[in-house]
mmCIF file of C-alpha atoms in Angstrom:
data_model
loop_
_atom_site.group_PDB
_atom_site.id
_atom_site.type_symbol
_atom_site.label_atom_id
_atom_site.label_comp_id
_atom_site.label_asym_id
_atom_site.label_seq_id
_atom_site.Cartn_x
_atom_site.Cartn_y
_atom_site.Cartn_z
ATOM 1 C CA UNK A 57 -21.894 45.735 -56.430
ATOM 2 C CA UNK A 58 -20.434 44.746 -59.493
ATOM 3 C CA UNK A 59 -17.252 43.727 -60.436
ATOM 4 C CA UNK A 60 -14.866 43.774 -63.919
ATOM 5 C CA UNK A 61 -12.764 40.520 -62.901
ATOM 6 C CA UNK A 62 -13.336 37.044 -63.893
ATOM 7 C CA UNK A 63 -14.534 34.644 -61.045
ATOM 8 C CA UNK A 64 -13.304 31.443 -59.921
ATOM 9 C CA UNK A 65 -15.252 28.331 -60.804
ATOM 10 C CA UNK A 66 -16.047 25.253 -59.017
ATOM 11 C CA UNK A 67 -16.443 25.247 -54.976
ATOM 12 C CA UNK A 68 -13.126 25.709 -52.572
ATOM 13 C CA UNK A 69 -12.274 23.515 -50.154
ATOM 14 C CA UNK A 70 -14.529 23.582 -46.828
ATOM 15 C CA UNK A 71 -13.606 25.461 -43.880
ATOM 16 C CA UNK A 72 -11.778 24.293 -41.330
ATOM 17 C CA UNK A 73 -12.924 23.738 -37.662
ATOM 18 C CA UNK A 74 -10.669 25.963 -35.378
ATOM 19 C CA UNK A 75 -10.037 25.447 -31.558
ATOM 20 C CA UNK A 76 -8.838 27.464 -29.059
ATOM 21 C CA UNK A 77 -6.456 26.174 -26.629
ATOM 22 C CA UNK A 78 -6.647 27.893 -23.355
ATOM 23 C CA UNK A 79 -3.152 28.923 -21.576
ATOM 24 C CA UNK A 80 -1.737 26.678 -19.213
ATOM 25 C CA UNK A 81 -1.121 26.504 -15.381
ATOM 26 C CA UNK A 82 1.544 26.263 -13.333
ATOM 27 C CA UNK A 83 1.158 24.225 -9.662
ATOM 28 C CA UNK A 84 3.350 24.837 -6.961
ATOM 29 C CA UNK A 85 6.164 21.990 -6.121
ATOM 30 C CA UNK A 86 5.199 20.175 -3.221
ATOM 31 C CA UNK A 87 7.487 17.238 -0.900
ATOM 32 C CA UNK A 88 5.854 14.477 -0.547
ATOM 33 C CA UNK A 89 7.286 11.063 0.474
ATOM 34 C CA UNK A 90 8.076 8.731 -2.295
ATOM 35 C CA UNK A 91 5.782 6.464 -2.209
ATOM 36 C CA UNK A 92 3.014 9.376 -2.664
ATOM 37 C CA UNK A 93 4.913 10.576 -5.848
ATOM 38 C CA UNK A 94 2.965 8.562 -8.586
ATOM 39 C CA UNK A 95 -0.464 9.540 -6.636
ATOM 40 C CA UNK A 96 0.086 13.005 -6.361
ATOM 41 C CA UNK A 97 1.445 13.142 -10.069
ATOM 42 C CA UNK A 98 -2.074 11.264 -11.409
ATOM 43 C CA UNK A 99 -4.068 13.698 -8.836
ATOM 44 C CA UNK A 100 -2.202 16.900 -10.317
ATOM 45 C CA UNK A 101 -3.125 15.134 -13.920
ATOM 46 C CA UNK A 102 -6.505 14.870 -12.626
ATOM 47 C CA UNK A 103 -6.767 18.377 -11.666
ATOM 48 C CA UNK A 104 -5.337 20.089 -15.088
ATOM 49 C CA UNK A 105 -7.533 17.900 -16.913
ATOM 50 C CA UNK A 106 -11.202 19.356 -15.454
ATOM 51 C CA UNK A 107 -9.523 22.998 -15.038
ATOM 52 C CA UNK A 108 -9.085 22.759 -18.503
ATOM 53 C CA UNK A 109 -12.418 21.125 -19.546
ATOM 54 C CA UNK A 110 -13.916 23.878 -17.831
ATOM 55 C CA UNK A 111 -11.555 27.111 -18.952
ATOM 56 C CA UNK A 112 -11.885 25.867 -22.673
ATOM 57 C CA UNK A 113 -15.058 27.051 -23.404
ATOM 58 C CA UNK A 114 -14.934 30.344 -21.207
ATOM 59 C CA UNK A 115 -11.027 30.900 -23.281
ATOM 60 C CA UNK A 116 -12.568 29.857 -26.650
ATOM 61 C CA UNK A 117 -15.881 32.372 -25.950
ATOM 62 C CA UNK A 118 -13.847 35.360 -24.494
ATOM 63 C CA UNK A 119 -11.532 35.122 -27.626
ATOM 64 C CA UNK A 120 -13.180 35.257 -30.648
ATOM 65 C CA UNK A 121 -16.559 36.698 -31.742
ATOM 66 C CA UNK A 122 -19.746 35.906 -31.353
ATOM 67 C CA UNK A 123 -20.544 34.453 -34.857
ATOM 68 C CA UNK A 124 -23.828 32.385 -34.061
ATOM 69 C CA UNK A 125 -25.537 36.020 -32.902
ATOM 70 C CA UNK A 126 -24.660 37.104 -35.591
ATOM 71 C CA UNK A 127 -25.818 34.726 -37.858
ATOM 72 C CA UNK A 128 -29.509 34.782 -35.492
ATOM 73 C CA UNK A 129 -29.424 38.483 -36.379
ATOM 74 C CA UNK A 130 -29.278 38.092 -40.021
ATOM 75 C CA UNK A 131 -31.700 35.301 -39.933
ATOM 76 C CA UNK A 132 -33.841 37.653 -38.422
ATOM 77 C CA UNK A 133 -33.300 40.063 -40.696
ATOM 78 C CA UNK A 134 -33.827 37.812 -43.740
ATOM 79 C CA UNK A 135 -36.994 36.318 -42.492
ATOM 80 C CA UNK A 136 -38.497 40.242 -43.098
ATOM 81 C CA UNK A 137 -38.067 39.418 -46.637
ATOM 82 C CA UNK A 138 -37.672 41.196 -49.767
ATOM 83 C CA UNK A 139 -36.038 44.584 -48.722
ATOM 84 C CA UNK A 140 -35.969 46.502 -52.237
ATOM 85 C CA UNK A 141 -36.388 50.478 -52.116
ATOM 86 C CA UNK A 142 -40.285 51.563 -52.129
ATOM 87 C CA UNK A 143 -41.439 47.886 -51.204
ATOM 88 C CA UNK A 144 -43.023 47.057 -47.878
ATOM 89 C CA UNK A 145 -40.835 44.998 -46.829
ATOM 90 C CA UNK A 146 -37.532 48.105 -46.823
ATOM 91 C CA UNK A 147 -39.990 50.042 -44.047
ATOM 92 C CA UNK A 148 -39.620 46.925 -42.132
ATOM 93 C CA UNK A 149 -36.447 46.731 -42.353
ATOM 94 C CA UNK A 150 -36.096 50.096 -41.522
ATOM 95 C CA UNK A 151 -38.032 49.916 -38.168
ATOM 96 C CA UNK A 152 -36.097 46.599 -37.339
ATOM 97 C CA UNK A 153 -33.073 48.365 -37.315
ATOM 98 C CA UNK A 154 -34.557 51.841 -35.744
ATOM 99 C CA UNK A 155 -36.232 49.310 -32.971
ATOM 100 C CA UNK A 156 -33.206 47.777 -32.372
ATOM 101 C CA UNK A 157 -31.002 50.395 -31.442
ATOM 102 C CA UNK A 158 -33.391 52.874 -30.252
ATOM 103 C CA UNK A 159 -33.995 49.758 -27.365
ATOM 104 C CA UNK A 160 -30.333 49.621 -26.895
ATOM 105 C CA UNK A 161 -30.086 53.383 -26.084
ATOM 106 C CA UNK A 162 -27.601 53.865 -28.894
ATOM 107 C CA UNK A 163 -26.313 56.977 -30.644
ATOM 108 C CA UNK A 164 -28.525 56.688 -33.661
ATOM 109 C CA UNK A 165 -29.058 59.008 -36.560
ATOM 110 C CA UNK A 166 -31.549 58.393 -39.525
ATOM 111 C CA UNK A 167 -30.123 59.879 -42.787
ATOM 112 C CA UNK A 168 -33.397 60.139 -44.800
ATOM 113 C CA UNK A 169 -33.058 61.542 -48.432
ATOM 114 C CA UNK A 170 -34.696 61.660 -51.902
ATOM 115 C CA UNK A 171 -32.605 59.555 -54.939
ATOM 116 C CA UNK A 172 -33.117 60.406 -57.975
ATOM 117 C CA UNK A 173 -33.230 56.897 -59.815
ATOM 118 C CA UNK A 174 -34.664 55.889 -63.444
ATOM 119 C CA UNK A 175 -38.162 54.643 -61.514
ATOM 120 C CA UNK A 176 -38.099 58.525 -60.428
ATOM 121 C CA UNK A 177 -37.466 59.918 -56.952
ATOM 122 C CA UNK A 178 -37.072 57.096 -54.334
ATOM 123 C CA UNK A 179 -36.734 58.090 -50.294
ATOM 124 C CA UNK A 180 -33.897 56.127 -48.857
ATOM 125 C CA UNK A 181 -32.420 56.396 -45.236
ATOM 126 C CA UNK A 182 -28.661 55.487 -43.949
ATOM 127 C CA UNK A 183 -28.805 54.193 -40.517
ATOM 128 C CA UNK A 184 -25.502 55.700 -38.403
ATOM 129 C CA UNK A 185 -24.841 54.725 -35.033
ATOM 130 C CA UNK A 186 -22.176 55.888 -32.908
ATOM 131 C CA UNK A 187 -19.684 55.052 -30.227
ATOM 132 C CA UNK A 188 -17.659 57.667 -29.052
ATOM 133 C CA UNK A 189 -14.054 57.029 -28.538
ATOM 134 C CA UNK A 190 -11.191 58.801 -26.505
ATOM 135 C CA UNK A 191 -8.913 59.340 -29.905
ATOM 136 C CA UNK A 192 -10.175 62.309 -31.528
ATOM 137 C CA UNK A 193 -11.076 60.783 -35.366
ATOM 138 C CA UNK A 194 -13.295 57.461 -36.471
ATOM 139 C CA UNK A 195 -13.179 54.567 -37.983
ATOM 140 C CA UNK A 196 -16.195 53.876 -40.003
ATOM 141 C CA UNK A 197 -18.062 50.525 -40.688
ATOM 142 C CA UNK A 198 -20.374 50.045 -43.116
ATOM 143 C CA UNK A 199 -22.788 47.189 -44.911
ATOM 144 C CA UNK A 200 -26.081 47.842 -46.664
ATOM 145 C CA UNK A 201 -28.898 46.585 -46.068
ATOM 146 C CA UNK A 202 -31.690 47.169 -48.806
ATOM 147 C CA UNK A 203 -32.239 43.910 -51.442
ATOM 148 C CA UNK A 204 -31.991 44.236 -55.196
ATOM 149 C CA UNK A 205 -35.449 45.830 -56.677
ATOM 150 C CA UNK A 206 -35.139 44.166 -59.975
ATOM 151 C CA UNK A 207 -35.547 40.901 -58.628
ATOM 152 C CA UNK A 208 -38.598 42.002 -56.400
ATOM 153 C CA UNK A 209 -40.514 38.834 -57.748
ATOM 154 C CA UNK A 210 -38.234 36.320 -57.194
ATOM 155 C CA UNK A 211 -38.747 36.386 -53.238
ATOM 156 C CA UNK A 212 -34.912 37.610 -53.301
ATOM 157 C CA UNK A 213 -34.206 37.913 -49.361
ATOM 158 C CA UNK A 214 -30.509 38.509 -49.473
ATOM 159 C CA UNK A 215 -29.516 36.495 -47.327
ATOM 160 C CA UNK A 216 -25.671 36.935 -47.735
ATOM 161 C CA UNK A 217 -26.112 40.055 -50.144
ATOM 162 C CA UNK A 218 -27.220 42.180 -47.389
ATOM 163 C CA UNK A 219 -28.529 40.312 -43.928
ATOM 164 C CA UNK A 220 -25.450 38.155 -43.125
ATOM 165 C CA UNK A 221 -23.541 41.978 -42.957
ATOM 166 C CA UNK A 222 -26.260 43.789 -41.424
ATOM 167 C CA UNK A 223 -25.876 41.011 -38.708
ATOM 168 C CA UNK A 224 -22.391 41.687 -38.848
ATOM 169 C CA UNK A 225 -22.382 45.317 -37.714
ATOM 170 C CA UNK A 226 -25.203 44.225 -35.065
ATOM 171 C CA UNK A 227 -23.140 42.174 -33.118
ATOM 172 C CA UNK A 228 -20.419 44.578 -33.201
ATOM 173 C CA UNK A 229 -22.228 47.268 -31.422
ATOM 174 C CA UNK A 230 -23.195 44.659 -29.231
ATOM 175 C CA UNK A 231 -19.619 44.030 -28.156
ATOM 176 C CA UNK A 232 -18.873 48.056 -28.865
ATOM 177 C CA UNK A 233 -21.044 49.247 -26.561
ATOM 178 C CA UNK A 234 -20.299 46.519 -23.975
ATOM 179 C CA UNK A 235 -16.618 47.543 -24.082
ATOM 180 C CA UNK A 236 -17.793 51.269 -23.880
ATOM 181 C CA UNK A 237 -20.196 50.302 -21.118
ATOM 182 C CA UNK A 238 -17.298 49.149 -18.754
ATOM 183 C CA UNK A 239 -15.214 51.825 -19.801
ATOM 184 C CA UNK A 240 -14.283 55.092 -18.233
ATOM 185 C CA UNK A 241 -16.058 57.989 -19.314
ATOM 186 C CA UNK A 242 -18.143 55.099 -21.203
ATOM 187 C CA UNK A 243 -15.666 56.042 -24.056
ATOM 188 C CA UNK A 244 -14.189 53.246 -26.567
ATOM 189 C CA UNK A 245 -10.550 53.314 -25.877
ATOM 190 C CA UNK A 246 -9.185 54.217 -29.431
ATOM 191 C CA UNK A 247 -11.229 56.217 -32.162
ATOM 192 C CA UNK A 248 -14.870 56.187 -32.464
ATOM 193 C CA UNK A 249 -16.668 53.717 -34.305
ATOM 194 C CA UNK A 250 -19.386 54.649 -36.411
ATOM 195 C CA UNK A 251 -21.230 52.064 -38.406
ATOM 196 C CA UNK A 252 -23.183 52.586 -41.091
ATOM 197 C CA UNK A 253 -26.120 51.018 -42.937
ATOM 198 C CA UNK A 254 -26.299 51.883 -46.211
ATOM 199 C CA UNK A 255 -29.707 52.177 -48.141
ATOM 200 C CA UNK A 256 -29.938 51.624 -52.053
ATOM 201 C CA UNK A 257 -26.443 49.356 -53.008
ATOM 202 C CA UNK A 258 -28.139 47.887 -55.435
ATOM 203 C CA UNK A 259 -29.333 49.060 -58.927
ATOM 204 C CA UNK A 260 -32.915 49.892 -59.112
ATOM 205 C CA UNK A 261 -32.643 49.441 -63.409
ATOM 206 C CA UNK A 262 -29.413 48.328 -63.970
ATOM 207 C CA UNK A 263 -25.824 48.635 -62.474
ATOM 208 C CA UNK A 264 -24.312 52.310 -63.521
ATOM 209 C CA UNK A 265 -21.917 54.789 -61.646
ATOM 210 C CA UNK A 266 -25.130 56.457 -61.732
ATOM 211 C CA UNK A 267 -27.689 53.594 -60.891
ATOM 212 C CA UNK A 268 -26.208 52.223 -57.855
ATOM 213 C CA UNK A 269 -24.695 53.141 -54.335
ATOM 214 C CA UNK A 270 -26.873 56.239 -53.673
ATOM 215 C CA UNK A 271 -26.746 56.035 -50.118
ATOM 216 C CA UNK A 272 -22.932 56.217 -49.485
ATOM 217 C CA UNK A 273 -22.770 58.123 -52.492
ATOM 218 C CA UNK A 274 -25.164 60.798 -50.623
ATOM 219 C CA UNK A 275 -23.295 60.398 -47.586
ATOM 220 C CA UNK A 276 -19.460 60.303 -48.719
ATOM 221 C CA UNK A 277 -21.169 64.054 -50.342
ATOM 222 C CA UNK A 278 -22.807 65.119 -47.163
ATOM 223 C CA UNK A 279 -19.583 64.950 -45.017
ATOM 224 C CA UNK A 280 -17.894 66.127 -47.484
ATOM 225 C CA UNK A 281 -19.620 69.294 -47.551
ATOM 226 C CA UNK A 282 -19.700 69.579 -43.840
ATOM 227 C CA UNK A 283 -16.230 68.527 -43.139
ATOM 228 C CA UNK A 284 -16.836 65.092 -41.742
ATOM 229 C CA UNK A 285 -14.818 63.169 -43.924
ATOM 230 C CA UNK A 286 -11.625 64.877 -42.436
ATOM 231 C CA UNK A 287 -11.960 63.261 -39.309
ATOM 232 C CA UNK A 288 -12.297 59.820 -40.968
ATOM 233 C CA UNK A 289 -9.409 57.728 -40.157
ATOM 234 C CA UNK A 290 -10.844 54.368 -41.752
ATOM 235 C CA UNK A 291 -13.862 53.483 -44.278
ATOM 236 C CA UNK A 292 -13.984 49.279 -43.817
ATOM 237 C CA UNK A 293 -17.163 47.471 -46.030
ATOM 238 C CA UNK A 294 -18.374 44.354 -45.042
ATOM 239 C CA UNK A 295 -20.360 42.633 -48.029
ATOM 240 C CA UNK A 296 -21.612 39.132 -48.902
ATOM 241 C CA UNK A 297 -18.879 37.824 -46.116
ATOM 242 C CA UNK A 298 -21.263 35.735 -44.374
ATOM 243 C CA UNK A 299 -20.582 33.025 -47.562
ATOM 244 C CA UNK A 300 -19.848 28.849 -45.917
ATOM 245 C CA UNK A 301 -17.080 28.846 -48.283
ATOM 246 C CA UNK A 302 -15.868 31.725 -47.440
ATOM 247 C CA UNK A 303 -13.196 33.512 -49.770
ATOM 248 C CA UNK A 304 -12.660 37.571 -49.852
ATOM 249 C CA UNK A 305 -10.949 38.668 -52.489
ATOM 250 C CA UNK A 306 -8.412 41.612 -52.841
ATOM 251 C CA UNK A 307 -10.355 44.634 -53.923
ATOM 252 C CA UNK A 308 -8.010 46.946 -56.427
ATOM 253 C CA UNK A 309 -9.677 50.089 -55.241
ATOM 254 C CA UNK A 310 -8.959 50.023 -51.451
ATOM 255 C CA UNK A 311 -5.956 51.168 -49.444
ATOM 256 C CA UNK A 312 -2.752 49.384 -49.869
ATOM 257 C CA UNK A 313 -2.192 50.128 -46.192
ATOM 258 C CA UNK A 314 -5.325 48.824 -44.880
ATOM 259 C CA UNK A 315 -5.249 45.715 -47.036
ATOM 260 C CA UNK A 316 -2.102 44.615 -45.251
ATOM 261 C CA UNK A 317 -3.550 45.497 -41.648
ATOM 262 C CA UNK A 318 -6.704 43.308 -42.078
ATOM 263 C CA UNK A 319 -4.307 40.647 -43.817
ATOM 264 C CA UNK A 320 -2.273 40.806 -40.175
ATOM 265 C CA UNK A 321 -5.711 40.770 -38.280
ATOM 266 C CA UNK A 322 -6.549 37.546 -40.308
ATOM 267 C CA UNK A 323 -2.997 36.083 -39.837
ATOM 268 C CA UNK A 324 -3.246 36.602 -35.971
ATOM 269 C CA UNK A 325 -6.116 34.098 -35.948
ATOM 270 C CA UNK A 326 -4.983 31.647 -38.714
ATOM 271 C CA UNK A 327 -7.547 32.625 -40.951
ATOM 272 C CA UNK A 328 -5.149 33.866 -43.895
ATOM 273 C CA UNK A 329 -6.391 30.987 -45.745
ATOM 274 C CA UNK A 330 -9.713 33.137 -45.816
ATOM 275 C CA UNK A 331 -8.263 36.071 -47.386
ATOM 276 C CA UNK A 332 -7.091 37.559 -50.677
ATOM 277 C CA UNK A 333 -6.190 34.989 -53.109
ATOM 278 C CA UNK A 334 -7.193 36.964 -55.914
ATOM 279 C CA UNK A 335 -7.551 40.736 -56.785
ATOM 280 C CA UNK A 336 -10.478 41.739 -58.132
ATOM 281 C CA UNK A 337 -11.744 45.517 -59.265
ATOM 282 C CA UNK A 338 -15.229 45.895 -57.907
ATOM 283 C CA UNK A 339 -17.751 49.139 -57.291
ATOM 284 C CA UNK A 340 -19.330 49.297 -54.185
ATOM 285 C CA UNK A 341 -20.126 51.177 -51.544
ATOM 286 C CA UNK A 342 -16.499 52.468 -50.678
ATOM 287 C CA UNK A 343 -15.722 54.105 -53.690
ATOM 288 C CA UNK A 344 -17.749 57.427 -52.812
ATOM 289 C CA UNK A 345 -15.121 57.580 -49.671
ATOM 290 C CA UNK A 346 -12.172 56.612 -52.117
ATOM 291 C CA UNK A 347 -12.831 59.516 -54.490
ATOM 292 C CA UNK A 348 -12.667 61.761 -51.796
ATOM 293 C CA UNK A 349 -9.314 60.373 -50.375
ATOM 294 C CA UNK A 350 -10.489 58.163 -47.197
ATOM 295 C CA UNK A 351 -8.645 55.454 -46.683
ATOM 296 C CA UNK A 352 -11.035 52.269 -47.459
ATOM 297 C CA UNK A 353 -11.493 48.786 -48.378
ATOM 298 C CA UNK A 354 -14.122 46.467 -49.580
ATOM 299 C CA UNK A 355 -13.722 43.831 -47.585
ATOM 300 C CA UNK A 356 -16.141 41.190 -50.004
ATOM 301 C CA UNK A 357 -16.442 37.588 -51.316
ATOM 302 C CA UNK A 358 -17.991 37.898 -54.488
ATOM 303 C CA UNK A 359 -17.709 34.021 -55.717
ATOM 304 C CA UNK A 360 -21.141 33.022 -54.149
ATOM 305 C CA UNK A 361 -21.743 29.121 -55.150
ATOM 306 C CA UNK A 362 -20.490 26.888 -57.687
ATOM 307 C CA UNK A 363 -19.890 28.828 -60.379
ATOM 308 C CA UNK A 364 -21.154 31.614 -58.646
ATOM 309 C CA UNK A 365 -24.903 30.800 -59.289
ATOM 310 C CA UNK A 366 -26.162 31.865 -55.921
ATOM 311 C CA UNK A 367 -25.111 35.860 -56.506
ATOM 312 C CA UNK A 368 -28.288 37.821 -57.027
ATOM 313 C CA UNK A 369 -31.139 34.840 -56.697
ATOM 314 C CA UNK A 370 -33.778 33.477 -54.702
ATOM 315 C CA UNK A 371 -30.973 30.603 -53.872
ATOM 316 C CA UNK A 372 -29.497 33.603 -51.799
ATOM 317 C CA UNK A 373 -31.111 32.132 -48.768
ATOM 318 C CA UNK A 374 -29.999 31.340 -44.720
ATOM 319 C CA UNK A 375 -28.332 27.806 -45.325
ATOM 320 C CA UNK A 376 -26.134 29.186 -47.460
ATOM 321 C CA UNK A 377 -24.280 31.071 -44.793
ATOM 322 C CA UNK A 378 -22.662 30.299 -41.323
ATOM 323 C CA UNK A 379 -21.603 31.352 -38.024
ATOM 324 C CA UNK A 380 -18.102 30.409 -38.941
ATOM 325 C CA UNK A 381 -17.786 32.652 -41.425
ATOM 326 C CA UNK A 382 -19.747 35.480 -39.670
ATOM 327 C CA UNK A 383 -17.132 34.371 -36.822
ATOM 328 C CA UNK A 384 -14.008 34.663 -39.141
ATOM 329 C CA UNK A 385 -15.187 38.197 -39.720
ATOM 330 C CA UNK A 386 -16.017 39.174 -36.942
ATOM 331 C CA UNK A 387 -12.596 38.405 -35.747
ATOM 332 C CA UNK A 388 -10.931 40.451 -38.108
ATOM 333 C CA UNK A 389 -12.510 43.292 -37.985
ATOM 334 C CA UNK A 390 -12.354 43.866 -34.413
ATOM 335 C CA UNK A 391 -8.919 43.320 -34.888
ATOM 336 C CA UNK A 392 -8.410 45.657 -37.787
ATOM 337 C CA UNK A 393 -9.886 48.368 -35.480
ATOM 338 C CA UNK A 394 -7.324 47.476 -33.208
ATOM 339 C CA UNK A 395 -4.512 47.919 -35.628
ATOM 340 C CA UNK A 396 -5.557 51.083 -36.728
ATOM 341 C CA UNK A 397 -5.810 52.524 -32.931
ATOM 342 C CA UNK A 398 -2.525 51.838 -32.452
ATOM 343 C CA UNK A 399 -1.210 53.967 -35.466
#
């Protein structure tokens, strides 16, 4: 992706630990004799004080998402290595992600085509997988997955740029198809949720309209042509979020309308601290859907590192994200999907 904005300098403040207070109980009123009333009252005490040391975890896990899987995903996905187009190392990640949810029993559809880049024709593949919903239209997710082939020797794994999203959109059809799973009809309540992996993000010379994004580009074309992108309620991105100081900014491309809903997602869970404190023009991956008129946002935190100095090098590495962050997003998006079921 690149952007035409200035960054911020210097590192923002940590993140804050959040807890997750689990809601209370009411006990019956009892008579007791008098003298029993101080006993009964430390008892009762007593009582609340384990049901609540055991409820907080169970509240705290059933509310928000499962960050730390998703941050074991991305590790996983980041100790494969350099993932740049035509490299050994992208047909790994390719069968990671075709083993994966060809062992979950998924709906999943491999999107192979031919770019045509300055290195000469280059296969790529989009991973989609599906969950059907009971709304007729979707709401699509999307992340890519691929590393940056310029910097194939500088053992660039992507950690954030790539994995920490990929992991991402792996734990949410984890917790998609669970919710399908126990559903009738084994249908998400609102719209279906597609999510997409997008091959070849990055520039294989250097960053152009028409050296960059060829898999949505190919994609956002493809339904085009064969009417897809009507049914399309939502396009959402997910990139370089997984970021310890995490800070997305306000992408000037995307949706006014879905801006605000994953601004009231973020509010619902006190993470507007998180979000859009600066607007910043960037290509990426959405713009193929924005050209055609789907409604979209980049959801990204481009300021990677003081001074930015992580973005696009080998410091791009596993420590340099968290479960938090993965957790915040996580979060959020679920939420989002939420808010747009319900227009």
């Amino acid at each position: 992706m690149i952007c035409s904005a200035g960054l911020l300098t210097g590192c923002r403040a940590g993140l804050q630990t959040r807890t997750c207070e689990p809601a209370g109980q009411s006990l019956k009123n009892h008579r007791v004799p008098h003298i029993s009333i101080l006993r009964f009252g430390i008892a009762r005490t007593s009582f609340l004080l384990v049901a609540l040391t055991l409820l907080s975890p169970l509240a705290a896990q059933a509310q928000h998402f499962d960050g730390a899987r998703a941050y074991e995903y991305a590790r996983e996905f980041a100790a494969i290595g350099p993932r740049w187009p035509t490299g050994p190392g992208h047909v790994k990640a390719e069968e990671f992600l075709r083993s994966h949810f060809r062992s979950a029993h998924d709906q999943l559809e491999e999107d192979t085509f031919t770019a045509d880049t300055p290195i000469g024709p280059v296969s790529m593949c989009n991973f989609i997988v599906r969950f059907a919903g009971k709304k007729p239209g979707v709401i699509v997710l999307g992340t890519h997955y691929e590393t940056n082939y310029p910097l194939r020797t500088i053992n660039f794994v992507g950690a954030n740029d790539g994995a920490s999203t990929t992991g991402l959109l792996m734990t949410i059809a984890d917790q998609l198809r669970a919710e399908a799973a126990s559903a009738p009809g084994k249908k998400l309540d609102g719209y279906s949720v597609w999510l997409v992996f997008f091959d070849g993000e990055e520039a294989i010379q250097q960053w152009s309209r028409s050296d960059s994004t060829y898999g949505s580009r190919h994609l956002a074309a493809k339904w085009g042509r064969d009417g897809t992108l009507n049914q399309i309620k939502a396009f959402m991105l997910a990139d370089m979020i997984g970021d310890k100081d995490l800070d997305i900014e306000r992408e000037t491309h995307s949706t006014a309308w879905l801006v605000d809903l994953v601004a009231q997602a973020a509010k619902k869970f006190g993470d507007q601290q998180y979000f859009f404190k600066q607007d910043m023009d960037v290509e990426d991956d959405h713009l193929a859907f924005v050209e055609r008129g789907v409604p979209s946002i980049d959801i990204i935190d481009l300021d990677y590192g003081p001074n930015n100095s992580y973005h696009h090098t080998a410091q791009d590495t596993m420590d340099k994200i968290s479960a938090h962050s993965l957790t915040i997003d996580g979060d959020v998006f679920m939420e989002t999907i939420r808010l747009i079921d319900q227009r």
